Structure formats: structure tokens, C-alpha cells
Amino acid sequence: MTPPELSVIIPVFNEETGLQTLFDRLYPALDALGTSYEIVFINDGSRDRSAAMLRGQFQVRPDVTRVILFAANAGQHMAIMAGFERCRGDIAVTIDADLQNPPEEIGNLVAKMREGHDYVGSIRRDRQDTAFRRYASRAMNRFRENITRIKMTDQGCMLRAYSRSIVDAINSCREVSTFIPALAYSFAQRPTEIEVAHEERHAGESKYSLYALIRLNFDLMTGFSLVPLQAFSMAGIVLSLLSALFVVFLALRRFVVGPEAEGVFTLFGIVFFLIGIVLFGVGLIGEYVGRIYLQVRHRPRYLIDAVLEQAVSDGSASGAKIGSVLSSKQDSST
Ligand code: UDP
Ligand code: MG
């Protein structure tokens, strides 16, 4: 079996309401491309009927469908990692299961890749999300632009294409908390971006709570930059210089004007403000230390319950066994 040209990787977490529509649009869109492809679904420990629906779809199109079933939720980016580790295509395209990015756009990404780019990012045209999400995302994009070397207009859009060499590079990374588009960008030699359409979530709700979004952005910032930590040493230097000057000023004032008792509460105000900064700094160090801790424990990044795929026949045999299910309860990746 020769590897397909295109692998489409789709993380799925509690998407039972939208999966059927996804199947109905995705397969025709890919068939229309006229190239060889495979679709790798990763069920990220869904607690609804998603896993059963993916099993069903594997029976319908076993020739191009592969399904990885996680034993527990590991997060969208770990699900994509698992997809990368198993995909066989020359071009890997990631897309969300909720149809916010139309599958019909995949052809445009593939066309760009064929022009010789090794990474095609995307920018959402008229983004259909809440005003809060759009505003927060713009702010985070700007912040990331300043503290990392990663240039992405729209970091949140997951409809992206990666070359085989980038997928291999990502597969060689062992990190536990990461942000795939940024990691890929750091390996890319000829990156580019295109505009893609964006629709409202087709069914169900966003799987990211505000808390999960904040965690994800910490992954992005701490995973690709030390600037947040360094900012504290810089602020420390500036503050100690300023307070040294202030002490000199107070000493001189005491000799010239005499002792002072006023302004005590102003001083409290300043002190509380500085304590706030210090606490934030400690918390920030905690974020980095926490990630180091996760990493050194060397626990598996995700646990696979089962993998559904056709047996890969060695040689030229065309009669690959259909529907062979490889179930590996202990399979995991560290
Ligand atoms: N997702 C996942 N694991 C998670 C959260 C999300 O696999 O823990 C998947 C989800 O099923 C979807 C994609 O990641 O296919 C993006 O999630 P969502 O659409 O909820 O995010 P948003 O568009 O709101 O940023
Ligand atoms: Mg979405």
C-alpha cells in the first residue's frame, strides 16, 4: 500500500450532534480532490456517542478512515499529536470536527502546499465567534507576536497544512503541553498563510471553557518564550533602582524638612501594588515549574484504548483485509 498524499487529522471531543454532518460533507469534499487521502479521527475520550459513531463510520469507509480511540481526555493538541504519529500522508491537514472551517477549503491548502510551502496557516475571514473570544484572541495574538518569534496572524485557527518533514519533526518532540501550530511554525522553512471561511459552530457548544482557554494560552506563551520570566528580573532591576533613589530622597528630605508621618497610606498603596506584582511573578514561575514537573514525571501523554485501521499489507497485495481492528489496550505514547 503506497502512502496517501493527504492525511486529514480531526480531534473529536463530545461532538455527537455534529459528526454525521461532518461525515456527509468531508468525504465528498475529499473525494472531489482527486488525490489519495486518509482521514484520521482521534476520539479524545468523549463521554457521548462520538466513539460509537466513529466506529460506525470506520465500517462505512474502511478504505480511507482510521480511528484512534483515547481512553481518557488528553486535550485537542495531544489528540492531534497522536494523529501525527500515525498518519502516513505527505501532507497533513488538521481541521476541527465542528465544521467551523468548511472541509471544502482543504483543497486550497493542498494547492498551496503543492506550490512548495511546507506549512500553510490560515486566517479566519469574518470570524463567527463571540465578541469576547474575538477581542481576547486579538489581544493574545498581539502579545504572542511580541514575546515569541512565531509569526501567525490568527493563532486560533486550526485548519492548517503541514509537510511530512514538519510532522516528523513534531513527532520527535516529547513535550507534554504544547501548541501544535506554533511548534510547527518553529520548524517551518517556507511558511505561508491563506484566508479561509469561518462559520458558526454547526452543532453543540465550544469545548473550551474560559479556564481551558487560559490554560491553553499559558501553554502557548510558556512553551515558546522565556520573556514572561525575564520580564520579572527586568522589573526587579528597575524597581530596586527606583527604590534606592527613593531612599536617598527620603534621607535628604529628613535632613532638610525634618521627619514625616503623612503619606503612610500612600505608602501602603504602593506596597500592596508591589506585593501584587510579586505574587503574580511567583504564580508565573509556578506555571513554568508545573510544566517541568509534568514533563519529568514521564507519564504517557495520552492512553490509547483502540485503533481502528486496515492492516497495512507489505508488498503489492491489493486485497487488504477490510475491517481488521487492531486493539491495543496498553498502547500509549510517552
Ligand atoms: N477538542 C478535543 N479535545 C478537547 C477539546 C476540544 O479534541 O479537550 C476538539 C473538538 O472536538 C473540536 C476541536 O478540538 O474538534 C476544537 O474545539 P472547539 O470547536 O470546541 O474549540 P473552539 O472552536 O471553540 O476554539
Ligand atoms: Mg470550534
mmCIF file of C-alpha atoms and ligand atoms in Angstrom:
data_model
loop_
_atom_site.group_PDB
_atom_site.id
_atom_site.type_symbol
_atom_site.label_atom_id
_atom_site.label_comp_id
_atom_site.label_asym_id
_atom_site.label_seq_id
_atom_site.Cartn_x
_atom_site.Cartn_y
_atom_site.Cartn_z
ATOM 1 C CA MET A 1 0.000 0.000 0.000
ATOM 2 C CA THR A 2 1.530 3.298 -1.028
ATOM 3 C CA PRO A 3 1.019 6.086 1.479
ATOM 4 C CA PRO A 4 -1.713 8.566 0.523
ATOM 5 C CA GLU A 5 -0.826 12.116 -0.488
ATOM 6 C CA LEU A 6 -3.109 13.670 2.095
ATOM 7 C CA SER A 7 -3.865 12.876 5.742
ATOM 8 C CA VAL A 8 -6.691 14.789 7.375
ATOM 9 C CA ILE A 9 -6.470 14.788 11.153
ATOM 10 C CA ILE A 10 -9.565 15.504 13.213
ATOM 11 C CA PRO A 11 -9.739 15.611 17.025
ATOM 12 C CA VAL A 12 -13.199 14.771 18.336
ATOM 13 C CA PHE A 13 -14.456 15.506 21.821
ATOM 14 C CA ASN A 14 -18.181 15.132 22.563
ATOM 15 C CA GLU A 15 -19.270 16.018 19.033
ATOM 16 C CA GLU A 16 -22.158 13.541 18.575
ATOM 17 C CA THR A 17 -24.548 16.247 17.370
ATOM 18 C CA GLY A 18 -22.354 17.378 14.505
ATOM 19 C CA LEU A 19 -20.404 14.280 13.455
ATOM 20 C CA GLN A 20 -22.883 12.978 10.880
ATOM 21 C CA THR A 21 -22.948 16.314 9.044
ATOM 22 C CA LEU A 22 -19.158 16.314 9.146
ATOM 23 C CA PHE A 23 -19.036 12.869 7.514
ATOM 24 C CA ASP A 24 -21.591 13.954 4.900
ATOM 25 C CA ARG A 25 -19.537 16.971 3.859
ATOM 26 C CA LEU A 26 -15.975 15.835 4.434
ATOM 27 C CA TYR A 27 -15.870 12.644 2.373
ATOM 28 C CA PRO A 28 -17.379 14.178 -0.809
ATOM 29 C CA ALA A 29 -15.082 17.200 -0.451
ATOM 30 C CA LEU A 30 -12.030 14.944 -0.270
ATOM 31 C CA ASP A 31 -13.221 12.591 -2.997
ATOM 32 C CA ALA A 32 -13.577 15.657 -5.231
ATOM 33 C CA LEU A 33 -9.889 16.484 -4.808
ATOM 34 C CA GLY A 34 -8.982 13.503 -6.947
ATOM 35 C CA THR A 35 -5.991 12.515 -4.849
ATOM 36 C CA SER A 36 -5.297 9.701 -2.437
ATOM 37 C CA TYR A 37 -6.213 10.524 1.140
ATOM 38 C CA GLU A 38 -6.873 9.111 4.579
ATOM 39 C CA ILE A 39 -8.824 10.586 7.455
ATOM 40 C CA VAL A 40 -7.524 10.033 10.974
ATOM 41 C CA PHE A 41 -10.144 10.669 13.644
ATOM 42 C CA ILE A 42 -8.969 10.853 17.230
ATOM 43 C CA ASN A 43 -11.685 10.420 19.792
ATOM 44 C CA ASP A 44 -10.353 12.404 22.731
ATOM 45 C CA GLY A 45 -12.134 10.454 25.474
ATOM 46 C CA SER A 46 -15.628 11.651 24.554
ATOM 47 C CA ARG A 47 -18.362 10.814 27.017
ATOM 48 C CA ASP A 48 -21.152 10.841 24.448
ATOM 49 C CA ARG A 49 -21.864 8.704 21.354
ATOM 50 C CA SER A 50 -18.919 10.094 19.373
ATOM 51 C CA ALA A 51 -16.814 6.937 19.743
ATOM 52 C CA ALA A 52 -19.672 4.712 18.581
ATOM 53 C CA MET A 53 -20.314 6.992 15.594
ATOM 54 C CA LEU A 54 -16.635 6.888 14.624
ATOM 55 C CA ARG A 55 -16.666 3.089 14.841
ATOM 56 C CA GLY A 56 -19.714 3.132 12.575
ATOM 57 C CA GLN A 57 -18.030 5.409 10.074
ATOM 58 C CA PHE A 58 -14.993 3.123 10.040
ATOM 59 C CA GLN A 59 -17.292 0.315 8.884
ATOM 60 C CA VAL A 60 -18.704 2.554 6.138
ATOM 61 C CA ARG A 61 -15.400 3.769 4.652
ATOM 62 C CA PRO A 62 -12.628 1.495 5.975
ATOM 63 C CA ASP A 63 -10.526 2.227 2.896
ATOM 64 C CA VAL A 64 -9.786 5.817 3.904
ATOM 65 C CA THR A 65 -10.831 6.005 7.556
ATOM 66 C CA ARG A 66 -8.661 5.424 10.578
ATOM 67 C CA VAL A 67 -9.820 5.917 14.127
ATOM 68 C CA ILE A 68 -7.773 6.306 17.286
ATOM 69 C CA LEU A 69 -9.791 5.987 20.463
ATOM 70 C CA PHE A 70 -8.274 7.550 23.562
ATOM 71 C CA ALA A 71 -9.055 6.007 26.906
ATOM 72 C CA ALA A 72 -9.395 9.445 28.507
ATOM 73 C CA ASN A 73 -9.462 13.101 27.544
ATOM 74 C CA ALA A 74 -5.949 14.364 26.805
ATOM 75 C CA GLY A 75 -6.748 17.652 25.094
ATOM 76 C CA GLN A 76 -7.043 18.798 21.498
ATOM 77 C CA HIS A 77 -3.321 19.246 20.901
ATOM 78 C CA MET A 78 -2.386 15.822 22.312
ATOM 79 C CA ALA A 79 -5.104 14.289 20.116
ATOM 80 C CA ILE A 80 -3.520 15.920 17.074
ATOM 81 C CA MET A 81 -0.110 14.638 18.238
ATOM 82 C CA ALA A 82 -1.492 11.089 18.244
ATOM 83 C CA GLY A 83 -2.851 11.691 14.760
ATOM 84 C CA PHE A 84 0.532 12.964 13.558
ATOM 85 C CA GLU A 85 2.287 9.926 14.981
ATOM 86 C CA ARG A 86 0.084 7.591 12.972
ATOM 87 C CA CYS A 87 -0.697 9.499 9.795
ATOM 88 C CA ARG A 88 1.007 8.345 6.595
ATOM 89 C CA GLY A 89 0.360 11.175 4.124
ATOM 90 C CA ASP A 90 2.878 13.569 2.605
ATOM 91 C CA ILE A 91 0.657 16.461 3.599
ATOM 92 C CA ALA A 92 -1.121 16.535 6.948
ATOM 93 C CA VAL A 93 -4.116 18.808 7.332
ATOM 94 C CA THR A 94 -5.701 19.435 10.726
ATOM 95 C CA ILE A 95 -9.305 20.547 10.956
ATOM 96 C CA ASP A 96 -11.838 20.803 13.796
ATOM 97 C CA ALA A 97 -14.778 18.453 13.941
ATOM 98 C CA ASP A 98 -17.333 21.227 14.464
ATOM 99 C CA LEU A 99 -17.416 22.439 10.833
ATOM 100 C CA GLN A 100 -16.423 25.976 11.801
ATOM 101 C CA ASN A 101 -13.926 25.717 8.968
ATOM 102 C CA PRO A 102 -15.540 24.251 5.844
ATOM 103 C CA PRO A 103 -13.894 20.982 4.696
ATOM 104 C CA GLU A 104 -14.196 22.340 1.152
ATOM 105 C CA GLU A 105 -11.235 24.631 1.979
ATOM 106 C CA ILE A 106 -8.855 21.688 2.350
ATOM 107 C CA GLY A 107 -8.287 21.712 -1.414
ATOM 108 C CA ASN A 108 -6.967 25.301 -1.230
ATOM 109 C CA LEU A 109 -4.489 24.323 1.472
ATOM 110 C CA VAL A 110 -3.301 21.347 -0.551
ATOM 111 C CA ALA A 111 -2.871 23.548 -3.634
ATOM 112 C CA LYS A 112 -0.660 25.938 -1.628
ATOM 113 C CA MET A 113 1.410 23.040 -0.311
ATOM 114 C CA ARG A 114 1.957 21.795 -3.842
ATOM 115 C CA GLU A 115 3.448 25.196 -4.677
ATOM 116 C CA GLY A 116 6.318 24.210 -2.420
ATOM 117 C CA HIS A 117 5.380 25.548 1.008
ATOM 118 C CA ASP A 118 5.980 23.309 3.989
ATOM 119 C CA TYR A 119 3.448 24.990 6.267
ATOM 120 C CA VAL A 120 0.192 26.666 5.350
ATOM 121 C CA GLY A 121 -1.501 28.598 8.135
ATOM 122 C CA SER A 122 -4.900 30.172 7.876
ATOM 123 C CA ILE A 123 -6.706 33.335 8.786
ATOM 124 C CA ARG A 124 -10.414 33.246 9.514
ATOM 125 C CA ARG A 125 -12.387 35.542 7.231
ATOM 126 C CA ASP A 126 -15.293 37.144 9.270
ATOM 127 C CA ARG A 127 -14.725 35.076 12.318
ATOM 128 C CA GLN A 128 -18.021 33.761 13.740
ATOM 129 C CA ASP A 129 -17.337 33.620 17.457
ATOM 130 C CA THR A 130 -18.474 35.674 20.413
ATOM 131 C CA ALA A 131 -17.198 39.256 20.631
ATOM 132 C CA PHE A 132 -15.315 38.354 23.796
ATOM 133 C CA ARG A 133 -13.481 35.480 22.065
ATOM 134 C CA ARG A 134 -12.567 37.680 19.102
ATOM 135 C CA TYR A 135 -11.304 40.502 21.274
ATOM 136 C CA ALA A 136 -9.338 38.256 23.651
ATOM 137 C CA SER A 137 -7.859 36.401 20.724
ATOM 138 C CA ARG A 138 -6.686 39.612 19.068
ATOM 139 C CA ALA A 139 -5.020 40.688 22.295
ATOM 140 C CA MET A 140 -3.305 37.305 22.717
ATOM 141 C CA ASN A 141 -2.143 37.352 19.096
ATOM 142 C CA ARG A 142 -0.502 40.720 19.636
ATOM 143 C CA PHE A 143 1.077 39.658 22.904
ATOM 144 C CA ARG A 144 2.475 36.454 21.375
ATOM 145 C CA GLU A 145 3.794 38.413 18.398
ATOM 146 C CA ASN A 146 5.878 40.465 20.869
ATOM 147 C CA ILE A 147 7.263 37.788 23.131
ATOM 148 C CA THR A 148 7.915 34.910 20.721
ATOM 149 C CA ARG A 149 9.458 34.594 17.283
ATOM 150 C CA ILE A 150 6.305 33.000 15.988
ATOM 151 C CA LYS A 151 4.518 34.943 13.285
ATOM 152 C CA MET A 152 0.920 33.880 12.879
ATOM 153 C CA THR A 153 -1.875 36.254 12.035
ATOM 154 C CA ASP A 154 -4.525 34.057 13.619
ATOM 155 C CA GLN A 155 -3.153 31.560 16.108
ATOM 156 C CA GLY A 156 -6.533 30.041 16.969
ATOM 157 C CA CYS A 157 -7.485 28.731 13.552
ATOM 158 C CA MET A 158 -6.672 25.029 13.422
ATOM 159 C CA LEU A 159 -7.333 24.464 9.712
ATOM 160 C CA ARG A 160 -3.688 24.163 8.681
ATOM 161 C CA ALA A 161 -1.457 22.055 6.470
ATOM 162 C CA TYR A 162 1.953 20.612 7.371
ATOM 163 C CA SER A 163 4.540 18.808 5.276
ATOM 164 C CA ARG A 164 5.822 15.345 6.106
ATOM 165 C CA SER A 165 9.148 16.749 7.325
ATOM 166 C CA ILE A 166 7.385 19.053 9.797
ATOM 167 C CA VAL A 167 5.158 16.232 11.010
ATOM 168 C CA ASP A 168 8.284 14.116 11.570
ATOM 169 C CA ALA A 169 9.936 16.966 13.456
ATOM 170 C CA ILE A 170 6.874 17.373 15.665
ATOM 171 C CA ASN A 171 6.810 13.619 16.262
ATOM 172 C CA SER A 172 10.336 13.807 17.608
ATOM 173 C CA CYS A 173 9.219 16.274 20.316
ATOM 174 C CA ARG A 174 8.395 14.728 23.647
ATOM 175 C CA GLU A 175 6.716 17.679 25.317
ATOM 176 C CA VAL A 176 3.536 17.234 27.265
ATOM 177 C CA SER A 177 1.918 20.638 26.957
ATOM 178 C CA THR A 178 2.241 22.274 23.594
ATOM 179 C CA PHE A 179 0.533 24.272 20.897
ATOM 180 C CA ILE A 180 0.838 22.494 17.556
ATOM 181 C CA PRO A 181 0.659 25.444 15.098
ATOM 182 C CA ALA A 182 3.407 27.287 16.987
ATOM 183 C CA LEU A 183 5.580 24.180 17.278
ATOM 184 C CA ALA A 184 5.171 23.535 13.558
ATOM 185 C CA TYR A 185 5.948 27.149 12.725
ATOM 186 C CA SER A 186 9.225 26.926 14.617
ATOM 187 C CA PHE A 187 10.306 24.112 12.248
ATOM 188 C CA ALA A 188 8.935 25.608 9.042
ATOM 189 C CA GLN A 189 11.235 26.879 6.306
ATOM 190 C CA ARG A 190 8.693 28.187 3.813
ATOM 191 C CA PRO A 191 5.576 29.049 5.798
ATOM 192 C CA THR A 192 2.665 30.924 4.296
ATOM 193 C CA GLU A 193 -0.921 31.787 5.192
ATOM 194 C CA ILE A 194 -4.204 31.856 3.339
ATOM 195 C CA GLU A 195 -7.650 33.174 4.220
ATOM 196 C CA VAL A 196 -10.329 30.591 4.924
ATOM 197 C CA ALA A 197 -14.035 30.880 5.556
ATOM 198 C CA HIS A 198 -15.333 30.553 9.076
ATOM 199 C CA GLU A 199 -18.819 29.586 10.146
ATOM 200 C CA GLU A 200 -20.649 29.368 13.389
ATOM 201 C CA ARG A 201 -20.276 26.123 15.232
ATOM 202 C CA HIS A 202 -22.514 23.717 13.397
ATOM 203 C CA ALA A 203 -23.875 21.929 16.460
ATOM 204 C CA GLY A 204 -23.070 21.622 20.138
ATOM 205 C CA GLU A 205 -21.021 24.171 22.024
ATOM 206 C CA SER A 206 -17.372 25.130 22.257
ATOM 207 C CA LYS A 207 -15.381 22.557 24.201
ATOM 208 C CA TYR A 208 -13.208 25.292 25.622
ATOM 209 C CA SER A 209 -14.325 26.906 28.853
ATOM 210 C CA LEU A 210 -12.749 30.211 29.818
ATOM 211 C CA TYR A 211 -10.474 28.274 32.165
ATOM 212 C CA ALA A 212 -9.381 25.870 29.422
ATOM 213 C CA LEU A 213 -8.689 28.800 27.113
ATOM 214 C CA ILE A 214 -6.475 30.478 29.700
ATOM 215 C CA ARG A 215 -4.595 27.196 30.246
ATOM 216 C CA LEU A 216 -4.108 26.824 26.503
ATOM 217 C CA ASN A 217 -2.716 30.327 26.174
ATOM 218 C CA PHE A 218 -0.307 29.680 29.037
ATOM 219 C CA ASP A 219 0.857 26.598 27.112
ATOM 220 C CA LEU A 220 1.491 28.778 24.098
ATOM 221 C CA MET A 221 3.306 31.554 25.961
ATOM 222 C CA THR A 222 5.392 29.447 28.337
ATOM 223 C CA GLY A 223 6.071 26.806 25.692
ATOM 224 C CA PHE A 224 7.657 29.200 23.263
ATOM 225 C CA SER A 225 9.051 32.067 25.288
ATOM 226 C CA LEU A 226 11.015 32.866 28.424
ATOM 227 C CA VAL A 227 10.133 36.556 28.139
ATOM 228 C CA PRO A 228 7.417 36.380 30.838
ATOM 229 C CA LEU A 229 10.038 35.140 33.319
ATOM 230 C CA GLN A 230 12.703 37.565 32.161
ATOM 231 C CA ALA A 231 10.248 40.446 32.455
ATOM 232 C CA PHE A 232 10.271 39.869 36.196
ATOM 233 C CA SER A 233 14.043 40.120 36.547
ATOM 234 C CA MET A 234 13.926 43.308 34.459
ATOM 235 C CA ALA A 235 11.089 44.745 36.534
ATOM 236 C CA GLY A 236 13.038 43.757 39.656
ATOM 237 C CA ILE A 237 16.095 45.715 38.479
ATOM 238 C CA VAL A 238 14.060 48.816 37.626
ATOM 239 C CA LEU A 239 12.122 48.697 40.888
ATOM 240 C CA SER A 240 15.217 48.327 43.058
ATOM 241 C CA LEU A 241 16.894 51.253 41.275
ATOM 242 C CA LEU A 242 13.811 53.392 41.790
ATOM 243 C CA SER A 243 13.507 52.462 45.455
ATOM 244 C CA ALA A 244 17.216 53.203 46.020
ATOM 245 C CA LEU A 245 16.606 56.690 44.603
ATOM 246 C CA PHE A 246 13.538 56.998 46.802
ATOM 247 C CA VAL A 247 15.541 56.112 49.919
ATOM 248 C CA VAL A 248 18.146 58.745 49.060
ATOM 249 C CA PHE A 249 15.372 61.278 48.544
ATOM 250 C CA LEU A 250 13.766 60.395 51.901
ATOM 251 C CA ALA A 251 17.104 60.673 53.700
ATOM 252 C CA LEU A 252 17.832 64.105 52.226
ATOM 253 C CA ARG A 253 14.281 65.242 52.933
ATOM 254 C CA ARG A 254 14.666 64.190 56.558
ATOM 255 C CA PHE A 255 17.758 66.377 56.957
ATOM 256 C CA VAL A 256 16.215 69.374 55.192
ATOM 257 C CA VAL A 257 12.486 69.304 56.082
ATOM 258 C CA GLY A 258 12.547 67.022 59.109
ATOM 259 C CA PRO A 259 10.757 63.732 59.853
ATOM 260 C CA GLU A 260 7.426 62.991 58.171
ATOM 261 C CA ALA A 261 4.405 60.984 59.234
ATOM 262 C CA GLU A 262 1.973 61.823 56.466
ATOM 263 C CA GLY A 263 1.578 59.767 53.359
ATOM 264 C CA VAL A 264 1.575 56.486 55.248
ATOM 265 C CA PHE A 265 -1.444 55.198 53.354
ATOM 266 C CA THR A 266 0.038 56.186 50.029
ATOM 267 C CA LEU A 267 2.985 54.052 51.017
ATOM 268 C CA PHE A 268 0.613 51.171 51.836
ATOM 269 C CA GLY A 269 -0.959 51.581 48.442
ATOM 270 C CA ILE A 270 2.427 51.308 46.756
ATOM 271 C CA VAL A 271 3.405 48.334 48.898
ATOM 272 C CA PHE A 272 0.197 46.417 48.112
ATOM 273 C CA PHE A 273 0.668 47.091 44.435
ATOM 274 C CA LEU A 274 4.207 45.718 44.601
ATOM 275 C CA ILE A 275 3.025 42.682 46.580
ATOM 276 C CA GLY A 276 0.508 42.044 43.820
ATOM 277 C CA ILE A 277 3.264 42.081 41.230
ATOM 278 C CA VAL A 278 5.402 39.761 43.327
ATOM 279 C CA LEU A 279 2.516 37.277 43.726
ATOM 280 C CA PHE A 280 1.901 37.314 40.000
ATOM 281 C CA GLY A 281 5.604 36.663 39.439
ATOM 282 C CA VAL A 282 5.547 33.724 41.836
ATOM 283 C CA GLY A 283 2.487 32.339 40.061
ATOM 284 C CA LEU A 284 4.181 32.709 36.721
ATOM 285 C CA ILE A 285 7.241 30.825 37.933
ATOM 286 C CA GLY A 286 4.759 28.219 39.157
ATOM 287 C CA GLU A 287 3.413 27.861 35.600
ATOM 288 C CA TYR A 288 6.877 27.047 34.279
ATOM 289 C CA VAL A 289 7.761 24.795 37.207
ATOM 290 C CA GLY A 290 4.415 22.996 36.825
ATOM 291 C CA ARG A 291 5.218 22.239 33.208
ATOM 292 C CA ILE A 292 8.690 21.000 34.131
ATOM 293 C CA TYR A 293 7.059 18.783 36.740
ATOM 294 C CA LEU A 294 4.603 17.340 34.215
ATOM 295 C CA GLN A 295 7.476 16.685 31.876
ATOM 296 C CA VAL A 296 9.865 14.994 34.321
ATOM 297 C CA ARG A 297 7.202 12.572 35.526
ATOM 298 C CA HIS A 298 7.338 10.994 32.073
ATOM 299 C CA ARG A 299 3.752 9.855 32.200
ATOM 300 C CA PRO A 300 2.175 8.890 28.887
ATOM 301 C CA ARG A 301 0.826 11.925 27.078
ATOM 302 C CA TYR A 302 -2.281 10.006 26.152
ATOM 303 C CA LEU A 303 -3.622 6.488 26.544
ATOM 304 C CA ILE A 304 -4.997 4.707 23.532
ATOM 305 C CA ASP A 305 -7.908 2.384 24.029
ATOM 306 C CA ALA A 306 -8.124 1.065 20.467
ATOM 307 C CA VAL A 307 -7.007 1.857 16.939
ATOM 308 C CA LEU A 308 -9.276 1.033 14.023
ATOM 309 C CA GLU A 309 -7.491 0.775 10.696
ATOM 310 C CA GLN A 310 -6.957 -1.574 7.813
ATOM 311 C CA ALA A 311 -3.991 -3.855 8.151
ATOM 312 C CA VAL A 312 -1.056 -2.443 6.225
ATOM 313 C CA SER A 313 -0.169 -5.126 3.724
ATOM 314 C CA ASP A 314 3.510 -5.423 2.925
ATOM 315 C CA GLY A 315 4.296 -5.557 -0.753
ATOM 316 C CA SER A 316 1.850 -5.027 -3.583
ATOM 317 C CA ALA A 317 -1.086 -7.160 -2.470
ATOM 318 C CA SER A 318 -4.247 -5.299 -3.315
ATOM 319 C CA GLY A 319 -6.601 -7.390 -1.240
ATOM 320 C CA ALA A 320 -6.030 -5.724 2.081
ATOM 321 C CA LYS A 321 -8.215 -7.188 4.753
ATOM 322 C CA ILE A 322 -11.116 -4.921 5.348
ATOM 323 C CA GLY A 323 -12.216 -4.021 8.803
ATOM 324 C CA SER A 324 -9.343 -5.508 10.678
ATOM 325 C CA VAL A 325 -9.337 -3.978 14.072
ATOM 326 C CA LEU A 326 -6.143 -3.635 15.983
ATOM 327 C CA SER A 327 -6.986 -3.295 19.591
ATOM 328 C CA SER A 328 -4.156 -2.479 21.893
ATOM 329 C CA LYS A 329 -5.250 -1.788 25.408
ATOM 330 C CA GLN A 330 -1.818 -0.953 26.711
ATOM 331 C CA ASP A 331 -0.634 1.111 23.779
ATOM 332 C CA SER A 332 0.472 4.514 24.828
ATOM 333 C CA SER A 333 2.923 7.158 23.904
ATOM 334 C CA THR A 334 5.337 8.764 26.247
HETATM 335 N N1 UDP B 1 -11.355 19.065 21.215
HETATM 336 C C1 UDP B 1 -10.682 17.924 21.654
HETATM 337 N N2 UDP B 1 -10.351 17.817 22.976
HETATM 338 C C2 UDP B 1 -10.669 18.795 23.889
HETATM 339 C C3 UDP B 1 -11.318 19.966 23.417
HETATM 340 C C4 UDP B 1 -11.644 20.063 22.078
HETATM 341 O O1 UDP B 1 -10.381 17.027 20.874
HETATM 342 O O2 UDP B 1 -10.355 18.627 25.074
HETATM 343 C C5 UDP B 1 -11.690 19.171 19.774
HETATM 344 C C6 UDP B 1 -13.152 19.467 19.470
HETATM 345 O O3 UDP B 1 -13.912 18.287 19.353
HETATM 346 C C7 UDP B 1 -13.056 20.194 18.151
HETATM 347 C C8 UDP B 1 -11.734 20.937 18.266
HETATM 348 O O4 UDP B 1 -10.985 20.268 19.266
HETATM 349 O O5 UDP B 1 -12.983 19.310 17.060
HETATM 350 C C9 UDP B 1 -11.911 22.413 18.600
HETATM 351 O O6 UDP B 1 -12.739 22.571 19.723
HETATM 352 P P1 UDP B 1 -13.847 23.705 19.813
HETATM 353 O O7 UDP B 1 -14.543 23.850 18.484
HETATM 354 O O8 UDP B 1 -14.739 23.399 20.969
HETATM 355 O O9 UDP B 1 -12.979 24.995 20.118
HETATM 356 P P2 UDP B 1 -13.274 26.482 19.633
HETATM 357 O O10 UDP B 1 -13.667 26.434 18.177
HETATM 358 O O11 UDP B 1 -14.383 26.982 20.488
HETATM 359 O O12 UDP B 1 -11.973 27.198 19.859
HETATM 360 MG MG MG B 2 -14.842 25.346 17.155
#
